[in-house]
PDB file of C-alpha atoms in Angstrom:
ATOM      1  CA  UNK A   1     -23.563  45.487 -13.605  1.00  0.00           C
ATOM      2  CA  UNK A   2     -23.220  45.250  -9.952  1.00  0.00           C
ATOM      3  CA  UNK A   3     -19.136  46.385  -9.128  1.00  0.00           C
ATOM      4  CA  UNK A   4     -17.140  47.443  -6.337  1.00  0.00           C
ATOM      5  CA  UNK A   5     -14.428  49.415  -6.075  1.00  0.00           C
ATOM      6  CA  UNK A   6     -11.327  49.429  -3.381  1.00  0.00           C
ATOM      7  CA  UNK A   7      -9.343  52.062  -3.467  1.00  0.00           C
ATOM      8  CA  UNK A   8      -7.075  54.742  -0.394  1.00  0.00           C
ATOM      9  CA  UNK A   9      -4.770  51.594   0.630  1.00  0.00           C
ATOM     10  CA  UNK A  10      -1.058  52.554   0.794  1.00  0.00           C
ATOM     11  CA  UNK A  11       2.372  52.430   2.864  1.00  0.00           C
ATOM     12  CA  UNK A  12       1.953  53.759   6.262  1.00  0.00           C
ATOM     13  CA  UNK A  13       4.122  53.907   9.322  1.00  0.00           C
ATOM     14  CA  UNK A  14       2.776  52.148  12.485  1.00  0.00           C
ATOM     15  CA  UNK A  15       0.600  54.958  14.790  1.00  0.00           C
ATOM     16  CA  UNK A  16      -0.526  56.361  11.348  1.00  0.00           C
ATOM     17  CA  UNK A  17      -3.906  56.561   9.431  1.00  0.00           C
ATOM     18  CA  UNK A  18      -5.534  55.786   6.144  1.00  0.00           C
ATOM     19  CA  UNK A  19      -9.159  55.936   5.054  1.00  0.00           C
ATOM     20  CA  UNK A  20     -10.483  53.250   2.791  1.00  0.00           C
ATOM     21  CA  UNK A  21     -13.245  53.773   0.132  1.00  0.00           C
ATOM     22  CA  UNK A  22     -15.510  51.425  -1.657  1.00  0.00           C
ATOM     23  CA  UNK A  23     -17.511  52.576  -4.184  1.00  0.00           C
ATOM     24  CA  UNK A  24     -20.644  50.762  -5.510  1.00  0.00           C
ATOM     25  CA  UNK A  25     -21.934  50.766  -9.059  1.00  0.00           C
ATOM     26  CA  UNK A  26     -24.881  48.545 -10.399  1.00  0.00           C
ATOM     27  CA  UNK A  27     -27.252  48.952  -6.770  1.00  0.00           C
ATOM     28  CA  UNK A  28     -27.850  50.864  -4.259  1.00  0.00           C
ATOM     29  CA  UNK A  29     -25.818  51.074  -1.814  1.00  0.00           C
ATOM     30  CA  UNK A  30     -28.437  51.780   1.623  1.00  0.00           C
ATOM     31  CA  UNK A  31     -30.591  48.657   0.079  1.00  0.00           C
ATOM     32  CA  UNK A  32     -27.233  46.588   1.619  1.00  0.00           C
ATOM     33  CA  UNK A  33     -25.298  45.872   4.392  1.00  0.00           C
ATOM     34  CA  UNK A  34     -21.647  46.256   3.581  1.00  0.00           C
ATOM     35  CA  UNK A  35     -18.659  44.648   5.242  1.00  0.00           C
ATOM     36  CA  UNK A  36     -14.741  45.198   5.130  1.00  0.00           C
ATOM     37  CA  UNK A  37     -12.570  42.278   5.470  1.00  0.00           C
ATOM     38  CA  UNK A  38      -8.498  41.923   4.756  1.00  0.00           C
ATOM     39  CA  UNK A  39      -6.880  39.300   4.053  1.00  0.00           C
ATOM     40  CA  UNK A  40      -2.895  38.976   5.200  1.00  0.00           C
ATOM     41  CA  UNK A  41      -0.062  36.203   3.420  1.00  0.00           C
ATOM     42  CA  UNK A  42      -0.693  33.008   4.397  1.00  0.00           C
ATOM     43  CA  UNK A  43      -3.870  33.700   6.374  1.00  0.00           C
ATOM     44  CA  UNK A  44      -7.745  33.037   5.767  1.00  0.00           C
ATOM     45  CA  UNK A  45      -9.242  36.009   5.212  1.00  0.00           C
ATOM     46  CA  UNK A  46     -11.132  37.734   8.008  1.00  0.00           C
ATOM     47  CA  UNK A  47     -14.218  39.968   8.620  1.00  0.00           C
ATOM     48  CA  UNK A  48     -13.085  43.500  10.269  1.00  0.00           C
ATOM     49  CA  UNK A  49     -16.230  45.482  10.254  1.00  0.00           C
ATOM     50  CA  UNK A  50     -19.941  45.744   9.058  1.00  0.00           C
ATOM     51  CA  UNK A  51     -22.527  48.530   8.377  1.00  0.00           C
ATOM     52  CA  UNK A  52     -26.317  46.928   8.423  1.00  0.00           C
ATOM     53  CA  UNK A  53     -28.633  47.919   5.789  1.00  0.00           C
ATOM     54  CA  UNK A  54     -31.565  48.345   8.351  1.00  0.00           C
ATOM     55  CA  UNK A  55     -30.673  50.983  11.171  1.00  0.00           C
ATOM     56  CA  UNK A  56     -26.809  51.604   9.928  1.00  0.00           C
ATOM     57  CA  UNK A  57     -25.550  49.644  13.241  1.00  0.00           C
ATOM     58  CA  UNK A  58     -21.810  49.163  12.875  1.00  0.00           C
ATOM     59  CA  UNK A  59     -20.448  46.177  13.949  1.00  0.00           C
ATOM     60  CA  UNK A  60     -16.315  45.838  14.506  1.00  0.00           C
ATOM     61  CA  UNK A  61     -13.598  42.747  15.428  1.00  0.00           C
ATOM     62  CA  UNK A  62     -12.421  42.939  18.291  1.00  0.00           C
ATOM     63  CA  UNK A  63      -9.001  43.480  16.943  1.00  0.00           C
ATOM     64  CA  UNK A  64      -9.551  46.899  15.474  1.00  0.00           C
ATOM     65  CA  UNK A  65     -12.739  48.306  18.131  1.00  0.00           C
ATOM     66  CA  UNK A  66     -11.703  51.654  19.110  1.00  0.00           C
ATOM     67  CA  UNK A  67      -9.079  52.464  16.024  1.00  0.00           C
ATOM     68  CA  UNK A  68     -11.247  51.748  13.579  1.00  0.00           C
ATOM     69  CA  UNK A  69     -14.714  53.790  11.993  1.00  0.00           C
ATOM     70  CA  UNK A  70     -16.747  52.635   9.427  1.00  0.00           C
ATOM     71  CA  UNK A  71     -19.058  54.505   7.505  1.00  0.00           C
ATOM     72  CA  UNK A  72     -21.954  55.042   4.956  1.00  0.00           C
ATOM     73  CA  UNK A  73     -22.291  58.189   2.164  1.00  0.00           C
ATOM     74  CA  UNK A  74     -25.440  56.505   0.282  1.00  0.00           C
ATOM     75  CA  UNK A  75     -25.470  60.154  -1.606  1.00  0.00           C
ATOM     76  CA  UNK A  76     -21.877  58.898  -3.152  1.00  0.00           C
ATOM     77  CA  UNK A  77     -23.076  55.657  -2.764  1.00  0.00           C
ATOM     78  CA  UNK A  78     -19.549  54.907  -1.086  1.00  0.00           C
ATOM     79  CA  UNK A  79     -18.650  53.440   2.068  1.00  0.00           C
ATOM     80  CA  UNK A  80     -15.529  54.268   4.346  1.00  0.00           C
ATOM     81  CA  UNK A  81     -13.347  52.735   6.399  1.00  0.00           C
ATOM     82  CA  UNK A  82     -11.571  54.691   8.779  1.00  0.00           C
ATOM     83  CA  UNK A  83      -8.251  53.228  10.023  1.00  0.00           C
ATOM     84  CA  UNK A  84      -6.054  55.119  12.715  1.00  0.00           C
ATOM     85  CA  UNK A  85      -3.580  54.013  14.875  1.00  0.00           C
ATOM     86  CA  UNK A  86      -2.655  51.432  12.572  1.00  0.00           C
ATOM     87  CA  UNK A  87      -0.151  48.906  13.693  1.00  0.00           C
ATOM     88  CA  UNK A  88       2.415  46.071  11.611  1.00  0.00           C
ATOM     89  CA  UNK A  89      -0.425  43.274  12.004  1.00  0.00           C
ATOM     90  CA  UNK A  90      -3.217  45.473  10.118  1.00  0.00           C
ATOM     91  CA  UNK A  91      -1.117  44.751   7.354  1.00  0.00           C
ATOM     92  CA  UNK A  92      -3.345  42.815   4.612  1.00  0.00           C
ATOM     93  CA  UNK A  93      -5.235  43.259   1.378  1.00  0.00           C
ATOM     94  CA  UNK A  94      -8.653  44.818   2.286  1.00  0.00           C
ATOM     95  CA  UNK A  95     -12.008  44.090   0.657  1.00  0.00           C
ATOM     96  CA  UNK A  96     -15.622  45.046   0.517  1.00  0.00           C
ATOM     97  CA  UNK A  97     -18.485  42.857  -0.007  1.00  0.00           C
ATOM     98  CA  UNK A  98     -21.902  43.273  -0.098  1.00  0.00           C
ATOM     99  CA  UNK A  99     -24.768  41.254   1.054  1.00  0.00           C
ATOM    100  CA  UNK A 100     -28.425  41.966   0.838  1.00  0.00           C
ATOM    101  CA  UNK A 101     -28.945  39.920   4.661  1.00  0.00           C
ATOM    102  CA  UNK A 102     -27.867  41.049   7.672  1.00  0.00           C
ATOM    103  CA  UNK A 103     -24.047  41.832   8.950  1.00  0.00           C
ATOM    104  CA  UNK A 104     -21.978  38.561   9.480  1.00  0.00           C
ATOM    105  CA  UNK A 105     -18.449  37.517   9.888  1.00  0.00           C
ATOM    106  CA  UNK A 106     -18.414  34.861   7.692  1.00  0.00           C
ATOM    107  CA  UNK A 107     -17.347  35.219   4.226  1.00  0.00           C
ATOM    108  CA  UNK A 108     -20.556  33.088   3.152  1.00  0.00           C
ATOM    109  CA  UNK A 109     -23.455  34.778   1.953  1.00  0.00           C
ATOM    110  CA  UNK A 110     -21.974  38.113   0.705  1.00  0.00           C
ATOM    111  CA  UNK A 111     -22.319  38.283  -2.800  1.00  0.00           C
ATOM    112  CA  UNK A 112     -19.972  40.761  -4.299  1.00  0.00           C
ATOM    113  CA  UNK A 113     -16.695  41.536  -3.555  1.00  0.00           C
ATOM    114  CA  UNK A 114     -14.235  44.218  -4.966  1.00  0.00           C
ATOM    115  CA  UNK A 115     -10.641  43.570  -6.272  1.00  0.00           C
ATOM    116  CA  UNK A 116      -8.927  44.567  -2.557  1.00  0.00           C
ATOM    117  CA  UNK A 117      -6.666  47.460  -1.482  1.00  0.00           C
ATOM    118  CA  UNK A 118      -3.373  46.729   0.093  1.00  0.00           C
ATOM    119  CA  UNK A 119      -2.482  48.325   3.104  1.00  0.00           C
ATOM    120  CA  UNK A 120       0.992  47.959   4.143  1.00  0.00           C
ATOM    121  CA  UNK A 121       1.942  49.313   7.871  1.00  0.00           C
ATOM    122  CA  UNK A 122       5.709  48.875   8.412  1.00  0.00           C
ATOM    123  CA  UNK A 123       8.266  51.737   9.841  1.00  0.00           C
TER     124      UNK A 123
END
């Protein structure tokens, strides 16, 4: 059974960090690109960053290039995201998804998503 798991979202004040985790069960990991997306009240949810399956090129929005890292640990079959610097508009509820293509923004084509992890950035 193919599952992801969410978890290291919390309460953080603005300027601070957290590092996100999503653990896969079911496949392997490396055999996938993986993408991180959040999702804040009232708005569409949005793609935040991607690590192909091919060559491990990491892909990030523009709103979050340069605070936050994404990464792969296909031994723990877990990928992290990275967040520093985190400001009151990061705030949102943060998935993974999975697709078995190539890294894209759109929500379309990724087939598995975890529950989400809420990150909350207020003073």
């Amino acid at each position: 059974q193919v599952q992801l798991v969410e978890s290291g979202g919390g309460l953080v004040q603005p300027g601070g960090s957290l590092r996100l985790s999503c653990a896969a069960s079911g496949f392997t990991l490396d055999d996938h690109a993986i993408g991180w997306f959040r999702q804040a009240p009232g708005k569409e949810r949005e793609g935040v960053s991607c690590i192909s399956r091919i060559d491990g090129s990491t892909y990030y929005a523009d709103s979050v290039k340069g605070r936050f890292t994404i990464s792969r640990d296909n031994a723990k079959n877990t990928v992290y995201l990275q967040m520093n610097s985190l400001k009151p508009e990061d705030t949102a509820v943060y998935y993974c998804a999975t697709t078995s293509g190539l890294c894209k923004w759109s929500l379309e084509g990724y087939d598995y998503w975890g529950q989400g992890t809420q990150v909350t950035v207020s003073p």
